[in-house]
Amino acid sequence: QVQLQESGPGLVKPSETLSLTCTVSGDSISHYYWSWIRQTPGKGLEWIGFIYYDGSTNYSPSLKTRVTISVDTSKNQFSLNLSSVTAADTAVYFCARVPTGLGDAFDIWGRGTMVTVSS
Amino acid sequence: DIVMTQTPLSLSVTPGQPASISCKSSQSLLHDDGKTYLFWYLQKAGQPPQLLIYELSKQFSGVSDRFSGSGSGTDFTLKISRVEADDVGVFYCMQSLQLPYTFGQGTKLEIK
């Protein structure tokens, strides 16, 4: 059974960098695209970006200047870095799998991790 | 960005009755490959969204056949043939035709 687990600090200071890791278990990270999505009460669900196991990425234009997604195939993990955070980046952050054959749907999600940006 | 607009934002349904949710996109989601890149998710309380329907009308593995997706171009519908108590949550449509992928604002289903 494939499982995804987000991990990282739950509190980040304004202007600092938010860093999260998604650990994949039950399957190799080398077979799919992987994505980060966040959810806020105000803006709802927002796609952040995705990465392929070879390191190729695509980011949301609204976050592109601040986002970096990376992958570590040896650890079966991928990570999100979001720089220069503000209170608007307070959200629940989800990682998700993007399999082939489903039209880029997110078929398996982590449970999500709440990140608060506050001093 | 493609804007996804759902209606209604909430609905209350008696168990056993049907329900319908509408989703409209700001541009057609029909790709040159003939597929329509429209998806439906259900988010239950305290859980991540779960995939129900992909590519307009295809049921994801393990999803009840009470859920069906239809539509074309810019107008889409999720239908629940007979609502059950376990269907409570927020339904979202999403498009993956064009980056950035975008979601509707959600429709909250409650049971009468």
Coordinates of N, CA and C in Angstrom, one line a residue:
Chain A
Q1 N 0.8 -1.2 0.0 CA 0.0 0.0 0.0 C 0.9 1.2 0.0
V2 N 0.7 2.1 -1.0 CA 1.5 3.3 -1.1 C 1.0 4.3 -0.1
Q3 N 2.0 4.9 0.6 CA 1.6 6.0 1.6 C 2.6 7.1 1.4
L4 N 2.1 8.3 1.7 CA 2.9 9.5 1.6 C 2.8 10.2 3.0
Q5 N 3.9 10.7 3.5 CA 3.9 11.4 4.8 C 4.7 12.7 4.7
E6 N 4.0 13.8 5.0 CA 4.7 15.1 5.0 C 5.3 15.3 6.4
S7 N 6.5 16.0 6.4 CA 7.1 16.3 7.6 C 7.8 17.6 7.5
G8 N 8.0 18.3 8.6 CA 8.6 19.6 8.6 C 8.1 20.5 9.8
P9 N 8.7 21.6 9.9 CA 8.3 22.5 11.0 C 6.9 23.0 10.8
G10 N 6.2 23.1 11.9 CA 4.8 23.6 11.9 C 4.7 25.1 12.0
L11 N 5.8 25.7 12.4 CA 5.8 27.2 12.6 C 7.1 27.7 11.9
V12 N 6.8 28.7 11.1 CA 7.9 29.4 10.3 C 7.8 30.9 10.5
K13 N 8.9 31.6 10.7 CA 8.9 33.0 10.9 C 8.7 33.7 9.5
P14 N 8.0 34.9 9.5 CA 7.9 35.7 8.3 C 9.3 36.0 7.7
S15 N 9.4 35.9 6.4 CA 10.6 36.2 5.6 C 11.5 35.0 5.5
E16 N 11.3 34.0 6.3 CA 12.2 32.8 6.3 C 11.7 31.8 5.3
T17 N 12.3 30.6 5.2 CA 12.0 29.6 4.2 C 11.3 28.4 4.8
L18 N 10.2 28.1 4.2 CA 9.4 26.9 4.7 C 10.0 25.7 4.0
S19 N 10.3 24.7 4.7 CA 10.9 23.5 4.1 C 10.1 22.2 4.6
L20 N 9.6 21.5 3.7 CA 8.8 20.3 4.0 C 9.4 19.1 3.1
T21 N 9.2 17.9 3.7 CA 9.6 16.7 3.0 C 8.5 15.8 2.9
C22 N 8.3 15.1 1.8 CA 7.3 14.0 1.7 C 8.0 12.7 1.5
T23 N 7.8 11.8 2.4 CA 8.4 10.5 2.3 C 7.4 9.5 1.7
V24 N 7.8 8.8 0.7 CA 7.0 7.8 0.0 C 7.3 6.4 0.4
S25 N 6.3 5.7 0.8 CA 6.5 4.3 1.2 C 5.6 3.4 0.4
G26 N 6.0 2.2 0.1 CA 5.2 1.2 -0.6 C 5.4 1.2 -2.1
D27 N 6.2 2.1 -2.6 CA 6.5 2.2 -4.0 C 7.7 3.0 -4.3
S28 N 8.3 2.8 -5.4 CA 9.5 3.6 -5.7 C 9.0 5.0 -6.2
I29 N 9.8 6.0 -5.8 CA 9.5 7.4 -6.3 C 9.9 7.5 -7.8
S30 N 10.6 6.6 -8.3 CA 11.1 6.7 -9.7 C 10.1 6.4 -10.8
H31 N 8.8 6.2 -10.4 CA 7.9 5.8 -11.4 C 6.8 6.9 -11.8
Y32 N 6.8 8.0 -11.0 CA 5.7 8.9 -11.2 C 6.2 10.4 -11.1
Y33 N 5.3 11.2 -11.4 CA 5.4 12.6 -11.0 C 4.8 12.8 -9.5
W34 N 5.3 13.8 -8.9 CA 4.9 14.0 -7.5 C 4.7 15.5 -7.3
S35 N 3.7 15.8 -6.5 CA 3.2 17.2 -6.4 C 3.0 17.7 -5.0
W36 N 3.0 19.0 -4.9 CA 2.7 19.7 -3.6 C 1.5 20.5 -3.9
I37 N 0.5 20.5 -3.0 CA -0.7 21.3 -3.0 C -0.9 21.8 -1.6
R38 N -1.5 23.0 -1.5 CA -1.8 23.6 -0.2 C -3.2 24.0 -0.2
Q39 N -3.7 24.1 1.1 CA -5.1 24.5 1.3 C -5.2 25.5 2.4
T40 N -5.9 26.6 2.1 CA -6.2 27.6 3.0 C -7.7 27.9 3.1
P41 N -8.2 28.4 4.2 CA -9.6 28.7 4.2 C -10.0 29.7 3.2
G42 N -9.1 30.7 2.9 CA -9.5 31.8 2.0 C -9.4 31.4 0.6
K43 N -8.3 30.8 0.2 CA -8.1 30.5 -1.3 C -8.4 29.0 -1.6
G44 N -8.7 28.2 -0.7 CA -9.0 26.8 -1.0 C -7.8 26.0 -1.4
L45 N -8.0 25.1 -2.3 CA -6.9 24.2 -2.8 C -6.1 24.9 -3.8
E46 N -4.8 24.9 -3.7 CA -3.9 25.6 -4.6 C -2.7 24.7 -5.0
W47 N -2.6 24.4 -6.3 CA -1.5 23.6 -6.7 C -0.2 24.4 -6.7
I48 N 0.8 23.8 -6.1 CA 2.1 24.5 -6.0 C 3.1 24.1 -7.1
G49 N 3.2 22.9 -7.4 CA 4.1 22.4 -8.4 C 4.3 20.9 -8.4
F50 N 5.0 20.4 -9.4 CA 5.3 19.0 -9.4 C 6.7 18.7 -9.8
I51 N 7.2 17.5 -9.5 CA 8.6 17.1 -9.9 C 8.5 15.6 -10.4
Y52 N 9.4 15.4 -11.4 CA 9.5 14.0 -11.9 C 10.8 13.5 -11.2
Y53 N 11.0 12.1 -11.2 CA 12.1 11.5 -10.5 C 13.4 12.0 -11.0
D54 N 13.4 12.4 -12.3 CA 14.7 12.8 -12.9 C 15.0 14.3 -12.5
G55 N 14.1 14.9 -11.7 CA 14.4 16.2 -11.2 C 13.7 17.4 -12.0
S56 N 13.1 17.0 -13.1 CA 12.4 18.1 -13.9 C 11.2 18.5 -13.1
T57 N 11.0 19.8 -13.2 CA 9.9 20.4 -12.4 C 9.0 21.3 -13.2
N58 N 7.9 21.7 -12.6 CA 7.0 22.7 -13.1 C 6.3 23.3 -11.9
Y59 N 6.2 24.6 -11.9 CA 5.7 25.4 -10.7 C 4.6 26.3 -11.1
S60 N 3.7 26.6 -10.1 CA 2.7 27.6 -10.4 C 3.3 28.9 -10.6
P61 N 2.9 29.6 -11.6 CA 3.5 31.0 -11.9 C 3.4 31.9 -10.7
S62 N 2.3 31.8 -9.9 CA 2.2 32.7 -8.8 C 3.2 32.5 -7.7
L63 N 3.8 31.3 -7.7 CA 4.8 31.0 -6.6 C 6.2 30.7 -7.2
K64 N 6.3 30.8 -8.5 CA 7.5 30.3 -9.1 C 8.8 31.0 -8.6
T65 N 8.7 32.2 -8.3 CA 9.9 32.9 -7.9 C 10.4 32.5 -6.5
R66 N 9.5 31.8 -5.7 CA 9.8 31.5 -4.3 C 9.9 30.0 -4.1
V67 N 9.5 29.2 -5.1 CA 9.4 27.7 -4.8 C 10.5 26.9 -5.5
T68 N 11.0 25.9 -4.7 CA 11.9 24.9 -5.2 C 11.4 23.6 -4.8
I69 N 11.2 22.7 -5.7 CA 10.9 21.3 -5.4 C 12.0 20.4 -5.8
S70 N 12.5 19.5 -4.9 CA 13.6 18.7 -5.3 C 13.2 17.2 -4.9
V71 N 14.0 16.3 -5.4 CA 13.8 14.9 -5.2 C 15.1 14.2 -4.7
D72 N 14.9 13.2 -3.8 CA 16.0 12.4 -3.4 C 15.6 10.9 -3.6
T73 N 16.0 10.4 -4.7 CA 15.5 9.0 -5.0 C 16.1 8.0 -4.0
S74 N 17.3 8.3 -3.5 CA 17.9 7.3 -2.6 C 17.1 7.2 -1.3
K75 N 16.4 8.2 -0.9 CA 15.6 8.2 0.3 C 14.1 8.1 0.0
N76 N 13.8 8.0 -1.3 CA 12.4 7.9 -1.7 C 11.6 9.1 -1.1
Q77 N 12.2 10.3 -1.3 CA 11.6 11.5 -0.7 C 11.6 12.6 -1.8
F78 N 10.7 13.5 -1.7 CA 10.8 14.8 -2.4 C 10.4 15.9 -1.4
S79 N 10.9 17.1 -1.8 CA 10.9 18.2 -0.8 C 10.3 19.5 -1.4
L80 N 9.8 20.3 -0.6 CA 9.3 21.7 -1.0 C 10.1 22.7 -0.2
N81 N 10.6 23.7 -0.8 CA 11.1 24.9 -0.2 C 10.4 26.1 -0.7
L82 N 9.9 26.9 0.2 CA 9.1 28.1 -0.2 C 9.8 29.3 0.6
S83 N 10.4 30.2 -0.1 CA 11.2 31.2 0.5 C 10.3 32.5 0.8
S84 N 10.9 33.3 1.6 CA 10.3 34.7 1.9 C 8.8 34.5 2.2
V85 N 8.5 33.7 3.2 CA 7.1 33.4 3.5 C 6.5 34.6 4.2
T86 N 5.2 34.7 4.1 CA 4.3 35.7 4.8 C 3.2 34.9 5.4
A87 N 2.3 35.7 6.1 CA 1.2 35.0 6.7 C 0.3 34.4 5.7
A88 N 0.3 34.9 4.5 CA -0.5 34.3 3.4 C -0.1 32.9 3.0
D89 N 1.1 32.5 3.4 CA 1.5 31.1 3.2 C 1.1 30.1 4.2
T90 N 0.5 30.6 5.3 CA -0.1 29.7 6.3 C -1.1 28.8 5.7
A91 N -1.0 27.5 5.8 CA -1.8 26.6 5.1 C -1.6 25.2 5.5
V92 N -2.4 24.3 5.1 CA -2.1 22.9 5.2 C -1.5 22.5 3.9
Y93 N -0.3 21.9 4.0 CA 0.4 21.5 2.8 C 0.3 20.0 2.6
F94 N -0.1 19.6 1.4 CA -0.2 18.2 1.0 C 0.8 17.8 0.0
C95 N 1.3 16.6 0.1 CA 2.0 16.0 -1.1 C 1.1 15.0 -1.7
A96 N 1.3 14.7 -3.0 CA 0.4 13.8 -3.7 C 1.2 13.2 -4.9
R97 N 0.7 12.0 -5.2 CA 1.2 11.3 -6.4 C 0.5 11.6 -7.6
V98 N 1.2 11.7 -8.7 CA 0.6 11.9 -10.0 C 0.9 10.8 -11.0
P99 N 0.1 9.7 -11.0 CA 0.4 8.6 -11.8 C 0.1 8.8 -13.3
T100 N 0.7 8.0 -14.1 CA 0.4 8.1 -15.6 C -1.0 7.4 -15.8
G101 N -1.6 7.8 -16.9 CA -2.9 7.2 -17.2 C -4.1 7.7 -16.6
L102 N -4.0 8.7 -15.7 CA -5.2 9.3 -15.1 C -5.3 10.8 -15.4
G103 N -4.6 11.2 -16.4 CA -4.7 12.6 -16.9 C -4.1 13.6 -15.9
D104 N -3.1 13.2 -15.1 CA -2.5 14.1 -14.2 C -3.4 14.3 -12.9
A105 N -4.2 13.4 -12.6 CA -5.0 13.4 -11.4 C -4.0 13.1 -10.2
F106 N -4.4 13.6 -9.0 CA -3.7 13.2 -7.8 C -4.4 12.0 -7.2
D107 N -3.7 10.8 -7.3 CA -4.5 9.7 -6.8 C -4.2 9.3 -5.4
I108 N -3.1 9.6 -4.9 CA -2.8 9.3 -3.5 C -2.2 10.6 -2.8
W109 N -2.7 10.9 -1.7 CA -2.3 12.1 -1.0 C -1.8 11.8 0.4
G110 N -0.8 12.6 0.9 CA -0.5 12.5 2.3 C -1.6 13.1 3.1
R111 N -1.5 13.0 4.4 CA -2.5 13.5 5.3 C -2.5 15.0 5.5
G112 N -1.4 15.6 5.1 CA -1.2 17.0 5.1 C -0.6 17.4 6.4
T113 N 0.1 18.6 6.4 CA 0.8 19.1 7.5 C 0.5 20.6 7.6
M114 N 0.1 21.1 8.8 CA -0.3 22.5 8.9 C 1.0 23.3 9.2
V115 N 1.2 24.3 8.4 CA 2.3 25.3 8.6 C 1.7 26.6 8.9
T116 N 2.2 27.2 10.0 CA 1.8 28.6 10.3 C 3.0 29.5 10.2
V117 N 2.7 30.6 9.5 CA 3.8 31.6 9.4 C 3.5 32.7 10.4
S118 N 4.3 32.8 11.4 CA 4.1 33.8 12.5 C 5.4 34.1 13.2
S119 N 5.6 35.3 13.7 CA 6.8 35.6 14.5 C 6.6 35.2 16.0
Chain B
D1 N -4.9 32.0 -15.8 CA -5.3 30.7 -15.2 C -6.8 30.4 -15.5
I2 N -7.0 29.1 -15.6 CA -8.4 28.7 -15.8 C -9.2 28.7 -14.5
V3 N -10.3 29.4 -14.5 CA -11.1 29.6 -13.3 C -12.2 28.5 -13.2
M4 N -12.3 27.8 -12.1 CA -13.3 26.8 -11.9 C -14.3 27.3 -10.9
T5 N -15.6 27.3 -11.3 CA -16.7 27.8 -10.5 C -17.7 26.7 -10.2
Q6 N -17.9 26.4 -9.0 CA -18.8 25.4 -8.6 C -20.1 26.0 -8.0
T7 N -21.2 25.3 -8.3 CA -22.5 25.6 -7.7 C -23.3 24.3 -7.4
P8 N -24.0 24.3 -6.3 CA -24.1 25.3 -5.3 C -22.8 25.2 -4.4
L9 N -22.7 26.1 -3.5 CA -21.6 26.0 -2.5 C -21.9 25.1 -1.4
S10 N -23.2 24.8 -1.2 CA -23.6 23.9 -0.2 C -24.9 23.3 -0.6
L11 N -25.1 22.0 -0.1 CA -26.4 21.4 -0.4 C -26.7 20.4 0.7
S12 N -27.9 20.3 1.1 CA -28.4 19.4 2.1 C -29.3 18.3 1.5
V13 N -29.0 17.1 1.6 CA -29.7 16.0 0.9 C -30.2 14.9 1.9
T14 N -31.4 14.4 1.6 CA -31.9 13.3 2.4 C -31.2 12.0 1.9
P15 N -30.8 11.2 2.8 CA -30.2 9.9 2.4 C -31.2 9.1 1.4
G16 N -30.5 8.6 0.4 CA -31.3 7.9 -0.6 C -31.7 8.7 -1.8
Q17 N -31.6 10.0 -1.6 CA -32.0 10.9 -2.7 C -30.8 11.3 -3.6
P18 N -31.0 11.7 -4.8 CA -29.9 12.0 -5.7 C -29.4 13.5 -5.3
A19 N -28.2 13.7 -5.8 CA -27.6 15.0 -5.7 C -26.8 15.4 -6.9
S20 N -26.6 16.6 -7.2 CA -25.9 17.1 -8.4 C -25.1 18.3 -8.1
I21 N -23.9 18.4 -8.5 CA -23.0 19.5 -8.3 C -22.5 20.0 -9.7
S22 N -22.6 21.3 -9.9 CA -22.1 21.8 -11.2 C -20.7 22.5 -11.1
C23 N -20.0 22.4 -12.1 CA -18.7 23.0 -12.2 C -18.5 23.6 -13.6
K24 N -18.2 24.9 -13.6 CA -17.9 25.5 -14.9 C -16.5 26.0 -15.0
S25 N -15.9 25.9 -16.1 CA -14.5 26.3 -16.3 C -14.5 27.6 -17.2
S26 N -13.5 28.4 -17.1 CA -13.5 29.6 -17.8 C -13.0 29.4 -19.3
Q27 N -12.5 28.2 -19.6 CA -12.3 27.9 -21.0 C -12.4 26.3 -21.1
S28 N -12.6 25.9 -22.3 CA -12.9 24.5 -22.6 C -11.7 23.6 -22.0
L29 N -12.1 22.5 -21.5 CA -11.1 21.6 -20.9 C -10.9 20.4 -21.9
L30 N -11.4 20.5 -23.1 CA -11.2 19.5 -24.1 C -9.8 19.6 -24.8
H31 N -9.0 18.6 -24.6 CA -7.7 18.6 -25.2 C -7.7 18.1 -26.6
D32 N -6.7 18.4 -27.4 CA -6.6 17.9 -28.8 C -6.6 16.4 -28.8
D33 N -6.2 15.7 -27.7 CA -6.2 14.3 -27.7 C -7.6 13.6 -27.6
G34 N -8.6 14.5 -27.4 CA -9.9 14.1 -27.3 C -10.4 13.9 -25.9
K35 N -9.5 14.0 -24.9 CA -9.8 13.8 -23.5 C -10.2 15.2 -22.9
T36 N -11.0 15.1 -21.9 CA -11.4 16.3 -21.1 C -10.8 16.2 -19.8
Y37 N -9.9 17.1 -19.4 CA -9.1 17.0 -18.2 C -9.8 17.7 -17.0
L38 N -10.9 17.1 -16.6 CA -11.7 17.5 -15.5 C -11.8 16.4 -14.5
F39 N -11.6 16.7 -13.2 CA -11.6 15.7 -12.1 C -12.5 16.2 -11.0
W40 N -12.9 15.2 -10.2 CA -13.7 15.4 -9.1 C -13.1 14.7 -7.9
Y41 N -13.0 15.5 -6.7 CA -12.5 15.0 -5.5 C -13.5 15.2 -4.4
L42 N -13.4 14.3 -3.4 CA -14.2 14.5 -2.1 C -13.3 14.6 -1.0
Q43 N -13.4 15.6 -0.2 CA -12.6 15.8 1.0 C -13.5 15.6 2.2
K44 N -13.3 14.6 3.0 CA -14.0 14.4 4.2 C -13.3 15.1 5.3
A45 N -14.0 15.3 6.4 CA -13.4 16.1 7.5 C -12.1 15.5 8.0
G46 N -11.1 16.3 8.1 CA -9.8 15.9 8.6 C -9.0 15.0 7.7
Q47 N -9.4 14.9 6.5 CA -8.7 14.0 5.5 C -8.3 14.8 4.3
P48 N -7.3 14.3 3.6 CA -7.0 14.9 2.3 C -8.1 14.6 1.3
P49 N -8.1 15.3 0.2 CA -9.1 15.0 -0.9 C -8.8 13.6 -1.4
Q50 N -9.9 13.0 -1.8 CA -9.8 11.6 -2.5 C -10.4 11.7 -3.9
L51 N -9.7 11.1 -4.8 CA -10.1 11.1 -6.2 C -11.3 10.3 -6.4
L52 N -12.3 10.9 -7.0 CA -13.5 10.1 -7.4 C -13.6 9.8 -8.9
I53 N -13.4 10.9 -9.7 CA -13.6 10.8 -11.1 C -12.4 11.5 -11.8
Y54 N -11.9 10.9 -12.9 CA -10.8 11.5 -13.6 C -11.2 11.5 -15.1
E55 N -10.6 12.5 -15.8 CA -10.9 12.7 -17.2 C -12.4 12.7 -17.5
L56 N -13.1 13.5 -16.8 CA -14.5 13.9 -17.0 C -15.5 12.8 -16.4
S57 N -15.3 11.6 -16.8 CA -16.3 10.6 -16.4 C -15.8 9.2 -16.0
K58 N -14.5 9.1 -15.8 CA -14.0 7.8 -15.5 C -13.9 7.6 -14.0
Q59 N -14.5 6.5 -13.5 CA -14.5 6.3 -12.1 C -13.1 5.8 -11.6
F60 N -12.6 6.4 -10.6 CA -11.3 5.9 -10.1 C -11.5 4.6 -9.4
S61 N -10.5 3.8 -9.3 CA -10.6 2.5 -8.7 C -11.1 2.5 -7.3
G62 N -12.1 1.7 -7.0 CA -12.7 1.6 -5.7 C -13.8 2.6 -5.4
V63 N -14.0 3.5 -6.3 CA -15.1 4.5 -6.1 C -16.5 3.9 -6.4
S64 N -17.4 4.2 -5.5 CA -18.8 3.7 -5.7 C -19.4 4.1 -7.1
D65 N -20.1 3.2 -7.7 CA -20.8 3.6 -9.0 C -21.9 4.6 -8.8
R66 N -22.2 4.9 -7.5 CA -23.2 6.0 -7.3 C -22.7 7.3 -7.8
F67 N -21.4 7.5 -7.9 CA -20.8 8.7 -8.4 C -20.6 8.7 -9.9
S68 N -21.0 9.7 -10.6 CA -20.8 9.7 -12.0 C -20.5 11.2 -12.4
G69 N -19.6 11.3 -13.4 CA -19.3 12.6 -14.0 C -19.7 12.7 -15.4
S70 N -20.1 13.9 -15.8 CA -20.6 14.1 -17.2 C -20.3 15.6 -17.5
G71 N -20.6 15.9 -18.8 CA -20.4 17.3 -19.2 C -19.6 17.4 -20.5
S72 N -19.3 18.6 -20.9 CA -18.4 18.8 -22.0 C -18.0 20.2 -22.1
G73 N -16.9 20.5 -22.7 CA -16.4 21.8 -22.9 C -16.1 22.6 -21.7
T74 N -17.1 23.4 -21.2 CA -16.8 24.2 -20.0 C -17.9 23.9 -18.9
D75 N -18.8 23.0 -19.1 CA -19.9 22.7 -18.2 C -19.9 21.3 -17.8
F76 N -19.7 21.1 -16.5 CA -19.6 19.7 -15.9 C -20.5 19.5 -14.8
T77 N -20.8 18.2 -14.5 CA -21.7 17.8 -13.4 C -21.2 16.5 -12.8
L78 N -21.2 16.6 -11.4 CA -21.0 15.4 -10.7 C -22.4 15.0 -10.1
K79 N -22.8 13.7 -10.3 CA -24.1 13.3 -9.8 C -23.8 12.1 -8.8
I80 N -24.6 12.2 -7.8 CA -24.6 11.1 -6.8 C -26.0 10.5 -6.9
S81 N -26.1 9.2 -7.3 CA -27.4 8.7 -7.6 C -28.3 8.5 -6.3
R82 N -27.6 8.1 -5.2 CA -28.3 7.9 -4.0 C -27.3 8.3 -2.9
V83 N -27.6 9.4 -2.2 CA -26.7 9.9 -1.2 C -26.7 9.0 0.0
E84 N -25.5 8.8 0.5 CA -25.4 8.1 1.8 C -24.7 8.9 2.8
A85 N -24.9 8.6 4.1 CA -24.3 9.4 5.2 C -22.8 9.5 5.0
D86 N -22.1 8.5 4.5 CA -20.7 8.6 4.3 C -20.2 9.5 3.2
D87 N -21.1 10.1 2.5 CA -20.7 11.0 1.4 C -20.5 12.5 1.9
V88 N -20.8 12.7 3.2 CA -20.6 14.0 3.8 C -19.2 14.5 3.6
G89 N -19.1 15.8 3.2 CA -17.8 16.4 2.9 C -17.9 17.5 1.9
V90 N -16.7 17.9 1.4 CA -16.6 18.9 0.4 C -16.1 18.3 -0.9
F91 N -16.9 18.6 -1.9 CA -16.6 18.1 -3.3 C -15.9 19.2 -4.1
Y92 N -14.8 18.9 -4.7 CA -14.0 19.8 -5.6 C -13.9 19.3 -7.0
C93 N -14.0 20.2 -7.9 CA -13.6 19.9 -9.3 C -12.3 20.5 -9.5
M94 N -11.5 20.0 -10.5 CA -10.2 20.4 -10.8 C -9.9 20.2 -12.2
Q95 N -9.1 21.1 -12.8 CA -8.7 20.9 -14.2 C -7.2 20.7 -14.3
S96 N -6.7 19.9 -15.2 CA -5.3 19.7 -15.5 C -5.0 19.9 -16.9
L97 N -5.9 20.6 -17.7 CA -5.6 20.8 -19.1 C -4.4 21.8 -19.2
Q98 N -4.3 22.8 -18.3 CA -3.4 23.8 -18.4 C -2.8 24.2 -17.1
L99 N -1.5 24.4 -17.1 CA -0.8 24.8 -15.8 C -1.1 26.3 -15.6
P100 N -1.3 26.7 -14.4 CA -1.4 25.9 -13.2 C -2.7 25.2 -13.1
Y101 N -2.6 23.9 -12.5 CA -3.8 23.2 -12.2 C -4.7 24.0 -11.3
T102 N -6.0 24.1 -11.4 CA -6.8 24.9 -10.6 C -8.0 24.1 -10.1
F103 N -8.5 24.5 -8.9 CA -9.6 23.8 -8.3 C -10.8 24.7 -8.2
G104 N -12.0 24.2 -8.1 CA -13.2 24.9 -7.8 C -13.1 25.2 -6.3
Q105 N -14.0 26.1 -5.8 CA -14.0 26.5 -4.5 C -14.6 25.5 -3.5
G106 N -15.2 24.5 -4.0 CA -15.8 23.4 -3.2 C -17.3 23.5 -3.0
T107 N -17.9 22.4 -2.9 CA -19.3 22.3 -2.5 C -19.5 21.4 -1.3
K108 N -20.1 21.9 -0.3 CA -20.2 21.2 1.0 C -21.5 20.4 0.9
L109 N -21.4 19.1 1.1 CA -22.6 18.3 1.2 C -22.9 17.9 2.6
E110 N -24.1 18.1 3.0 CA -24.5 17.7 4.3 C -25.8 16.8 4.2
I111 N -26.0 16.0 5.2 CA -27.1 15.1 5.2 C -28.3 15.7 6.0
K112 N -29.5 15.6 5.5 CA -30.7 16.1 6.2 C -31.0 15.1 7.3

